Tab-separated table of C-alpha atoms and ligand atoms in Angstrom:
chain	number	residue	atom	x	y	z
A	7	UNK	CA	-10.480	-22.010	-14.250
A	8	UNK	CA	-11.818	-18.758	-15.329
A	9	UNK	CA	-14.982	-18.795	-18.018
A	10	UNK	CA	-13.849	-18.642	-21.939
A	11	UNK	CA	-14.744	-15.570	-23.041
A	12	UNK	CA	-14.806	-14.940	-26.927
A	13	UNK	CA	-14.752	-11.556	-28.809
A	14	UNK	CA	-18.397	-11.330	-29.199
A	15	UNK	CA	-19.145	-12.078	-26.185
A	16	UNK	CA	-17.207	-9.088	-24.543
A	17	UNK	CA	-18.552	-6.799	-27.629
A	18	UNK	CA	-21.787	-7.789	-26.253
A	19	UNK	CA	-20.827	-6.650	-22.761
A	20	UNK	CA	-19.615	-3.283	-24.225
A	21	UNK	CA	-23.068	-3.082	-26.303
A	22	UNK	CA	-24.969	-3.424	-22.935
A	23	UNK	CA	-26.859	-0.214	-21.307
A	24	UNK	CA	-24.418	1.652	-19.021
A	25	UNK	CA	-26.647	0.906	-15.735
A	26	UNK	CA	-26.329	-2.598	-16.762
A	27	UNK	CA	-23.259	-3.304	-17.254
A	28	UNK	CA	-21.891	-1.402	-14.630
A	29	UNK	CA	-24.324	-3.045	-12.210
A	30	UNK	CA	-22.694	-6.466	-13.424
A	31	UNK	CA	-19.317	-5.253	-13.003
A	32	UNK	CA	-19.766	-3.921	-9.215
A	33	UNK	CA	-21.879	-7.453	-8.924
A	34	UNK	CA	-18.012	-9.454	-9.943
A	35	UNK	CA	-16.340	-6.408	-8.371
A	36	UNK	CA	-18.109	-7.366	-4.779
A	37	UNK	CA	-17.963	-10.624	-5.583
A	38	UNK	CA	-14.329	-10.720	-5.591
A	39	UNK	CA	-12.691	-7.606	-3.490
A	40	UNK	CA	-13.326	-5.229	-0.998
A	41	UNK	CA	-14.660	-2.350	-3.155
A	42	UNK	CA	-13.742	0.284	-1.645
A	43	UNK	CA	-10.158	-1.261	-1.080
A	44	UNK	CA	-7.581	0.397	-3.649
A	45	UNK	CA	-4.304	-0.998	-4.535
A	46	UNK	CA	-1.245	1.621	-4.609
A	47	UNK	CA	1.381	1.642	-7.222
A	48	UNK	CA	4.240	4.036	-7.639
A	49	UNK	CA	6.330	4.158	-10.827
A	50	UNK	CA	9.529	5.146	-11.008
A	51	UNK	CA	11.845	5.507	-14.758
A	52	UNK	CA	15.082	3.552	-14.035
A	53	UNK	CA	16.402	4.000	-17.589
A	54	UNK	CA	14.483	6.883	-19.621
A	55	UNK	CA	14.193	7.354	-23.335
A	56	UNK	CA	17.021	6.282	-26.443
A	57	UNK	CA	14.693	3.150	-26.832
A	58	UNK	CA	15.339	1.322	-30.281
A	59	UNK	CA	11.952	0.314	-30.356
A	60	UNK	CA	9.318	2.232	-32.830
A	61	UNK	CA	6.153	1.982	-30.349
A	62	UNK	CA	3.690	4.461	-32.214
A	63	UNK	CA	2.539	5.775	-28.640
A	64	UNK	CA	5.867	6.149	-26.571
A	65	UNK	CA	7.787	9.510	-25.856
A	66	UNK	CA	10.923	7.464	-25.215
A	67	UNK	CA	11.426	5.690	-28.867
A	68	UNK	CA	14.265	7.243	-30.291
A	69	UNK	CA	12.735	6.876	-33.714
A	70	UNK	CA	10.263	10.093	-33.045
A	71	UNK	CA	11.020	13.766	-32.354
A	72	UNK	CA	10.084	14.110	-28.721
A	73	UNK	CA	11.620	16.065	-25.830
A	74	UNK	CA	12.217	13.076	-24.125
A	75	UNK	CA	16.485	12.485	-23.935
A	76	UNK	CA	18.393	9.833	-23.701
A	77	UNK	CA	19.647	9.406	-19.664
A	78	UNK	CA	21.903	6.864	-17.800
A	79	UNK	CA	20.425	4.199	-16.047
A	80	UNK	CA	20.128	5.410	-12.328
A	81	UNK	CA	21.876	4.421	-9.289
A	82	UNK	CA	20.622	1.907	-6.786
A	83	UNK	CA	20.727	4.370	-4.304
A	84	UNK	CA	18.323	6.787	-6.207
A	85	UNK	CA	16.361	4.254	-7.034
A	86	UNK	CA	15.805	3.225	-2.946
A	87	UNK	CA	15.911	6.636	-1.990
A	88	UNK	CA	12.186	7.011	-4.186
A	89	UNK	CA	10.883	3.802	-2.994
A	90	UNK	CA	10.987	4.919	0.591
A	91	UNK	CA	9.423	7.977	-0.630
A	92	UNK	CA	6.978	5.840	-2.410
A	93	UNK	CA	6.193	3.649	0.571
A	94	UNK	CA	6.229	6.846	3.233
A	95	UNK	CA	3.551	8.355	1.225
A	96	UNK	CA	1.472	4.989	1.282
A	97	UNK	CA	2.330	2.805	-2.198
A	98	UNK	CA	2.276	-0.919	-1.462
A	99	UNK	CA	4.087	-1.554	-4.609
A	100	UNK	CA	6.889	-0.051	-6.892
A	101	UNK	CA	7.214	-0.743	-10.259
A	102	UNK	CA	11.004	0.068	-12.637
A	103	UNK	CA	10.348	1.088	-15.908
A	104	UNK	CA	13.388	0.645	-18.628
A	105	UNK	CA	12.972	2.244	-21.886
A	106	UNK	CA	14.974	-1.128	-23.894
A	107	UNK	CA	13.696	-3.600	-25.996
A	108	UNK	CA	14.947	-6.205	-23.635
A	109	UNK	CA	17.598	-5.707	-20.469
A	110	UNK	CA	21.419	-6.480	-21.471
A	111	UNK	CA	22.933	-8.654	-19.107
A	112	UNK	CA	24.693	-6.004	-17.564
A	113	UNK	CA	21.646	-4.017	-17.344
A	114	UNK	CA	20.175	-6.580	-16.017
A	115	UNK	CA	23.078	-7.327	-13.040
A	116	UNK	CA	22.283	-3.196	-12.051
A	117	UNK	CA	18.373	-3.884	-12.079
A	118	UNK	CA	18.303	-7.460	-9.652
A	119	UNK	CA	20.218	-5.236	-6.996
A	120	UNK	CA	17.392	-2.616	-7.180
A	121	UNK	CA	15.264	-5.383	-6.745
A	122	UNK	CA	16.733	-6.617	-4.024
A	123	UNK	CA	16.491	-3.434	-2.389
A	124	UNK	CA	13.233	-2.537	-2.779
A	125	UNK	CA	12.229	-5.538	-1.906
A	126	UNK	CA	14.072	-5.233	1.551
A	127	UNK	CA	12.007	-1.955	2.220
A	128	UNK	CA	8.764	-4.496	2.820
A	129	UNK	CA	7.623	-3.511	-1.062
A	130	UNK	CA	6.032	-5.353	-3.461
A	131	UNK	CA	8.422	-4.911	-6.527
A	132	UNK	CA	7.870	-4.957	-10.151
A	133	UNK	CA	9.709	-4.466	-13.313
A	134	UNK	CA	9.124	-3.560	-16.900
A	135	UNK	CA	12.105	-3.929	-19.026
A	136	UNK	CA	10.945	-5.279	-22.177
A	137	UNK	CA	11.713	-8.470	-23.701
A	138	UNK	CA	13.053	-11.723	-21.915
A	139	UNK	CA	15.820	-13.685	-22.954
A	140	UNK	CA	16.405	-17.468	-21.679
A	141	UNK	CA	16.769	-17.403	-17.743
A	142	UNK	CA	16.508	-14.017	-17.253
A	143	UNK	CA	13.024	-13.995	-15.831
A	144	UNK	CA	14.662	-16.840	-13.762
A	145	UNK	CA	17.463	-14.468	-12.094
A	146	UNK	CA	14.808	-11.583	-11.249
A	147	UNK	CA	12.577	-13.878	-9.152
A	148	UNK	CA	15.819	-14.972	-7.339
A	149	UNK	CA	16.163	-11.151	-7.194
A	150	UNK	CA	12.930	-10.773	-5.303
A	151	UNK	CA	11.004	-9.991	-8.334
A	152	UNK	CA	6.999	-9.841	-7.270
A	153	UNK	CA	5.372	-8.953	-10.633
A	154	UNK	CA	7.175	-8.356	-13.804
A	155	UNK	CA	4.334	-5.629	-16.311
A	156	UNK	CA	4.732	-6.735	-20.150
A	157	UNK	CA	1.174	-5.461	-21.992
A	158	UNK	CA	0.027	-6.354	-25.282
A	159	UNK	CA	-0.366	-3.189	-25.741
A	160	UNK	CA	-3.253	-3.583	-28.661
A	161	UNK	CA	-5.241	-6.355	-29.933
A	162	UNK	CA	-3.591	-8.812	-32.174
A	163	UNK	CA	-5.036	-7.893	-35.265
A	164	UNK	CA	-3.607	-3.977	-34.860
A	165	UNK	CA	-1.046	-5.058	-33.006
A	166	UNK	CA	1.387	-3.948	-36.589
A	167	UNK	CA	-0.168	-1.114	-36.935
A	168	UNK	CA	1.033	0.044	-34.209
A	169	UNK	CA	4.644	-1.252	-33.495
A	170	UNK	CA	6.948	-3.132	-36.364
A	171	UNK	CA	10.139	-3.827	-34.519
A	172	UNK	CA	8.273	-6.736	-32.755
A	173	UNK	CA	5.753	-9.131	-33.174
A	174	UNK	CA	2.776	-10.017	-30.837
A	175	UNK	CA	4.168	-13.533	-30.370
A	176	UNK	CA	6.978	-11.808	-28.957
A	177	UNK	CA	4.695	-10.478	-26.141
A	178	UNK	CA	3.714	-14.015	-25.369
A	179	UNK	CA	6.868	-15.547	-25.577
A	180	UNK	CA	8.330	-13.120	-22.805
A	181	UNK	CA	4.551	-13.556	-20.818
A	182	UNK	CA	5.502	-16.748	-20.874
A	183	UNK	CA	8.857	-16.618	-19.685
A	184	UNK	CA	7.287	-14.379	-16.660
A	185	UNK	CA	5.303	-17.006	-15.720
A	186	UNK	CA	7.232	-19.727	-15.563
A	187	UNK	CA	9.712	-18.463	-13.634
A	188	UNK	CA	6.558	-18.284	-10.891
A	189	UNK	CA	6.531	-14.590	-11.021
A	190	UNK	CA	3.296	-12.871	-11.174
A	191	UNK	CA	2.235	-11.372	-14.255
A	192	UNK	CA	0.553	-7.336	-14.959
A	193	UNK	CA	-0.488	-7.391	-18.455
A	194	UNK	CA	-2.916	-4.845	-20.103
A	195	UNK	CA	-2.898	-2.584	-23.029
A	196	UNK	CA	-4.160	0.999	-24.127
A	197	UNK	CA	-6.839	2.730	-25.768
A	198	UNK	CA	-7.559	5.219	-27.530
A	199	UNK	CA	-5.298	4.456	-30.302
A	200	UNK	CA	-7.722	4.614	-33.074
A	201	UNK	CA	-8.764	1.021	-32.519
A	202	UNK	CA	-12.613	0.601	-32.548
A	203	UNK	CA	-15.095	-0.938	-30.177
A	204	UNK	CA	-14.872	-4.392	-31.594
A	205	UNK	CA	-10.710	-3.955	-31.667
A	206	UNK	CA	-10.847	-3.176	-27.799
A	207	UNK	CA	-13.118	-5.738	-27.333
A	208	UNK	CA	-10.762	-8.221	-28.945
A	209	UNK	CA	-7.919	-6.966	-26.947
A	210	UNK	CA	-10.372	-7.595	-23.611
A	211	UNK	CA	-10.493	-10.971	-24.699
A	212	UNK	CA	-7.442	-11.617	-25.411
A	213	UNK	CA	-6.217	-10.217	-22.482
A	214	UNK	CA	-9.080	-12.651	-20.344
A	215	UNK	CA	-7.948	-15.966	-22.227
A	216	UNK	CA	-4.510	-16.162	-20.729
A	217	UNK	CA	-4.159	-19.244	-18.392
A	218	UNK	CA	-3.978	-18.333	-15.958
A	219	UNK	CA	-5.381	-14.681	-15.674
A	220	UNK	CA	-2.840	-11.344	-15.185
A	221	UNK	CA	-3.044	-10.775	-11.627
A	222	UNK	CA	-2.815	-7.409	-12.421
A	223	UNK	CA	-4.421	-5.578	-15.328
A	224	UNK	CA	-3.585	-2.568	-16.120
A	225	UNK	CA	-5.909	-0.079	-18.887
A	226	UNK	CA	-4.178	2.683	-20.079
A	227	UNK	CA	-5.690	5.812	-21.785
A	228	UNK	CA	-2.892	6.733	-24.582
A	229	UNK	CA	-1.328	9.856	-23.252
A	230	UNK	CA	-0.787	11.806	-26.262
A	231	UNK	CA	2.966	12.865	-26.754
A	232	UNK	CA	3.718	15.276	-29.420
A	233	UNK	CA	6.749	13.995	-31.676
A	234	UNK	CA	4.801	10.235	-31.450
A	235	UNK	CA	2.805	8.779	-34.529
A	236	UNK	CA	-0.089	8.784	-32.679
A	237	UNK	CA	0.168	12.152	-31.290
A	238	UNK	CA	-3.410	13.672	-32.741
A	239	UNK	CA	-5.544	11.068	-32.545
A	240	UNK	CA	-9.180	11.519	-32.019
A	241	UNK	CA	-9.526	11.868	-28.512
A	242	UNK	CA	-12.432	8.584	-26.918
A	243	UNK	CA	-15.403	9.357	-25.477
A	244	UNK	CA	-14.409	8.654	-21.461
A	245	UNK	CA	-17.611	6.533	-20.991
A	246	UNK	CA	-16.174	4.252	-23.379
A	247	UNK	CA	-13.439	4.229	-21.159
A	248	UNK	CA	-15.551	3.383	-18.394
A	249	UNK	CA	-17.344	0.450	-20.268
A	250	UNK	CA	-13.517	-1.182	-20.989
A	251	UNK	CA	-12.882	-0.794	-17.503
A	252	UNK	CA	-15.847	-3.064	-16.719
A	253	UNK	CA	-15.403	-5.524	-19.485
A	254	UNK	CA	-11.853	-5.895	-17.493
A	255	UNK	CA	-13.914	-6.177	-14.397
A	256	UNK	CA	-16.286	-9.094	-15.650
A	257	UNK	CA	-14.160	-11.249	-17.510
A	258	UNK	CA	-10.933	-10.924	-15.102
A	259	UNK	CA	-12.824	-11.139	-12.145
A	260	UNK	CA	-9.852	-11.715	-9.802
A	261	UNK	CA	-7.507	-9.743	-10.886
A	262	UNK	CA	-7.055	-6.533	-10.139
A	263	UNK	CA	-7.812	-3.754	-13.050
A	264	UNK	CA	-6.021	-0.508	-13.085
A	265	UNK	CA	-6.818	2.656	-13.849
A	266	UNK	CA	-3.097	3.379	-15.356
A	267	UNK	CA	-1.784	5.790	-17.619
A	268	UNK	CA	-4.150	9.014	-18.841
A	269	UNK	CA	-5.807	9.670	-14.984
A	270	UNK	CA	-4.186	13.711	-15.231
A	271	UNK	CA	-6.832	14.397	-18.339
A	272	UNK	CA	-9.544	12.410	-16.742
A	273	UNK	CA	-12.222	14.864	-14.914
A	274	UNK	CA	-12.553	13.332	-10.930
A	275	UNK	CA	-16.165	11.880	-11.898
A	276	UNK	CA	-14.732	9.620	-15.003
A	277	UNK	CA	-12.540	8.263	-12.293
A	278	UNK	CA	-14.835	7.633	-9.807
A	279	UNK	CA	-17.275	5.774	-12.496
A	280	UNK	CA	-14.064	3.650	-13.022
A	281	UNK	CA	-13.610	2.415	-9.641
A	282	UNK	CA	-17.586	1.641	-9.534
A	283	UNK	CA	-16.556	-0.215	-13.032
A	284	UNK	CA	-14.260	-2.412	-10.712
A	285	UNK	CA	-10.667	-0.380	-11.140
A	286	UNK	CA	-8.937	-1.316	-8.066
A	287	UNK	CA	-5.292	-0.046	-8.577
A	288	UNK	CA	-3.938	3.105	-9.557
A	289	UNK	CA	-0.377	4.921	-10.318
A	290	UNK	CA	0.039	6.951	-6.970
A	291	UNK	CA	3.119	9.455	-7.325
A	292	UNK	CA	3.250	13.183	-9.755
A	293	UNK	CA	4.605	11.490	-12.545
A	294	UNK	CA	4.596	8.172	-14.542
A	295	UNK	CA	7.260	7.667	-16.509
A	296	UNK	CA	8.174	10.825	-18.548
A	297	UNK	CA	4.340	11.709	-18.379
A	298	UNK	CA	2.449	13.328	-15.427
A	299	UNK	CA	0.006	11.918	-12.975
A	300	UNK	CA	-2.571	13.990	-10.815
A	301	UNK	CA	-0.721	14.867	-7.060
A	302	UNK	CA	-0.742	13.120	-4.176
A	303	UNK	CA	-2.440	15.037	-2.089
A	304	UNK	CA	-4.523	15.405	-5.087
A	305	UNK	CA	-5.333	11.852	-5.341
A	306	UNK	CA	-5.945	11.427	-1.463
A	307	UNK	CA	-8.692	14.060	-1.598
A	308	UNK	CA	-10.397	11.996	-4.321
A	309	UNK	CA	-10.163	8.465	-2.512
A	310	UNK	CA	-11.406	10.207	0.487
A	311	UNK	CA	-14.311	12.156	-0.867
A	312	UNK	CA	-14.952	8.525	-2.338
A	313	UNK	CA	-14.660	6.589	1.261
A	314	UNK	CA	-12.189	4.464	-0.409
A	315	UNK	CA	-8.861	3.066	1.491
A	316	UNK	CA	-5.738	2.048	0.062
A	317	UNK	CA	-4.883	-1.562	0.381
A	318	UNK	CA	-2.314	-2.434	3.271
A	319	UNK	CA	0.192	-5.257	2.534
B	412	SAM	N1	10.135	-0.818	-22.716
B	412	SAM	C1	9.334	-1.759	-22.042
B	412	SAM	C2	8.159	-2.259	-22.870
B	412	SAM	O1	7.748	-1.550	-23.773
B	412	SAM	O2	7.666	-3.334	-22.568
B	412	SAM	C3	8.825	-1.260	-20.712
B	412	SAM	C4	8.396	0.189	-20.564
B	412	SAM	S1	6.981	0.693	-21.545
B	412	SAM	C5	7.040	2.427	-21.410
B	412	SAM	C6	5.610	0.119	-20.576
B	412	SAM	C7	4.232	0.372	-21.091
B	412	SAM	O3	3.885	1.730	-20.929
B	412	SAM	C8	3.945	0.115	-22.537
B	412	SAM	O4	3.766	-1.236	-22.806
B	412	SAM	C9	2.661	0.886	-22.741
B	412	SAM	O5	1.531	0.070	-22.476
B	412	SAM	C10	2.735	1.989	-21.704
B	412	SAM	N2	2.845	3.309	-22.348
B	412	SAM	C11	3.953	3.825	-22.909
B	412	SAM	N3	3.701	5.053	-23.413
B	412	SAM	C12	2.401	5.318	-23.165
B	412	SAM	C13	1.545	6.420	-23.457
B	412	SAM	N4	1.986	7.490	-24.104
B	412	SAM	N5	0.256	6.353	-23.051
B	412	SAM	C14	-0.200	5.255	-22.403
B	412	SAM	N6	0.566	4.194	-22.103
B	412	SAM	C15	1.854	4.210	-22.480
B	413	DTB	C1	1.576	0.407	-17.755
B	413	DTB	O1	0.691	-0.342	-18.211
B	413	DTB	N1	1.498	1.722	-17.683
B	413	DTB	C2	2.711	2.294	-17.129
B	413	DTB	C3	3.497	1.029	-16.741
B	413	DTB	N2	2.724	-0.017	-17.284
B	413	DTB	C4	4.908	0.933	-16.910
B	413	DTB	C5	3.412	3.235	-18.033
B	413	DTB	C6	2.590	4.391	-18.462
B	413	DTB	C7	3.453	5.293	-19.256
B	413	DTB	C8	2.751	6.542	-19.644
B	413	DTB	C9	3.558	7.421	-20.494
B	413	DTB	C10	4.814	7.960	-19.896
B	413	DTB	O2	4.794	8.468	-18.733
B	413	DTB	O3	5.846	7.936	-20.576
B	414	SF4	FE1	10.695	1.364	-25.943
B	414	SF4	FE2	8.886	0.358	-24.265
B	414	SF4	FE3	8.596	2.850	-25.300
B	414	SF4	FE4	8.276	0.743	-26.861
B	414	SF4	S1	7.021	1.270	-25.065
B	414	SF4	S2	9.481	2.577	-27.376
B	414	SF4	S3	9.784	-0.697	-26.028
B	414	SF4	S4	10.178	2.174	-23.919
């Protein structure tokens, strides 16, 4: 079992000098994982925008005035037709992204054949679709399910702040759910919400003290929509970035950390501090999920300027 970590102990990692505590990260970092192995994820948006959910940071709630719209679900056969894309261009996992609170049962019929499909391709597959009801989870293993991505978003003590249509209990209940239905978990959060140090801290700790670990941890930098609440906010320092990065690193030290959402407005070097932080996954594609992300070719450039290789499955 993984080391306890409390909040002040991971406020104390964040408090270290840079050298230090990056040198401690690529220390766990080799430890644990090739580094210069990266895992490749590409997202796709199976069911954009019309959400009933208030999330202060997302384009797709239909309680702000974004540009986002309200679209269908897509067809299975869209759906495969980007995940061959996806794997052609060298993603060893794809990931569905449903703008709900939680998938309908019929909804949820449509998404296990996607599943099911991807999955056939030789892809990992994974699926964020909000809340869990009773057997559900259940049904999208059977589907194929590899990894099912449910963050907390925020630490616990914000975590109203910055959504009121659900609790944080909620987001443990469904982790939960996830879990015992033996698929793996991605759980991580964002920043640059207006939280301070000792709030991301708490969130990194948090994060660290479920049993067992996320196997995959993903750190987004809010991507600032206008029309959202937190459209605005003060803009954080991308060394701090960096430094939550490695307090990922350190206290998850098998799991694998990824540099998610907010790469586009990150300059090349920021990046390439966060893989030396111990980032080993990014979002590989042009776009996210109504959000952009840098280009392919783009991104190969960078991981080969770097000497880094993406992980084979
Ligand atoms: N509706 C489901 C849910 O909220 O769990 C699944 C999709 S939701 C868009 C998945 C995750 O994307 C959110 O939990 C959040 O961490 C991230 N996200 C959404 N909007 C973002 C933004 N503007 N910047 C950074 N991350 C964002
Ligand atoms: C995660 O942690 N980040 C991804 C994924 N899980 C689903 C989503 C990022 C969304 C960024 C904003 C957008 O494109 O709408
Ligand atoms: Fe809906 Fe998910 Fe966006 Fe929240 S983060 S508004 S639940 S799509």
């Amino acid at each position: 079992m993984e080391k306890k970590w409390t909040v002040d102990e991971v406020l104390e990692l964040f408090g270290l000098p840079f050298s230090d505590l990056i040198h401690r990260a690529q220390c766990v970092h080799r430890e644990n994982f090739d580094p210069n192995a990266i895992q490749l994820s590409t997202l796709i948006s199976i069911k954009t925008g019309g959400c009933s959910e208030d999330c202060g940071y997302c384009s797709q709630s239909a309680r702000h005035p974004t540009a986002v719209e309200s679209t269908p679900i897509l067809s299975k056969e869209d759906v495969l037709a980007a995940a061959k894309l996806a794997r052609q261009n060298g993603a060893t996992r794809f990931c569905m992204g449903a703008a709900w609170r939680g998938p309908k049962e019929r909804d949820l019929d449509a998404v296990l054949e996607m599943v099911s499909a991807v999955k056939s391709l030789g892809l990992e597959t994974c699926a964020t679709l909000g809340m869990l009801k009773e057997g559900q989870a259940e049904r999208l293993k059977d589907a194929g399910l590899d990894y099912y991505n449910h963050n907390i978003d925020t630490s616990s003590s914000r975590y109203e702040k910055i959504v009121s249509t659900r609790d944080y209990g909620d987001r443990l209940g469904t982790l939960e759910k996830v879990r015992n239905a033996g698929i793996s978990v991605c759980c991580g959060g964002i920043i640059g919400m207006g939280e301070s140090r000792a709030n991301r801290a708490e969130m990194i700790a948090e994060l660290a003290s479920q049993s067992p670990q996320p196997e995959s941890v993903p750190i987004n930098q809010l991507v600032q929509v206008e029309g959202t609440p937190l459209y605005g906010e003060e803009r954080l320092d991308p060394l701090e970035f960096v430094r939550t990065v490695a307090a990922a690193r350190i206290t998850m030290p098998k799991s694998h950390v990824r540099l998610s959402a907010g790469r586009r407005e990150m300059s090349e070097s920021t990046q390439a501090l966060c893989f030396l932080a111990g980032a080993n996954s990014i979002f590989y594609g042009e776009k996210l999920l109504t959000t952009g992300n840098p280009e392919v070719e783009k991104d190969r450039k960078l991981l080969s300027k770097l000497g880094m290789h993406p992980l084979t499955a």
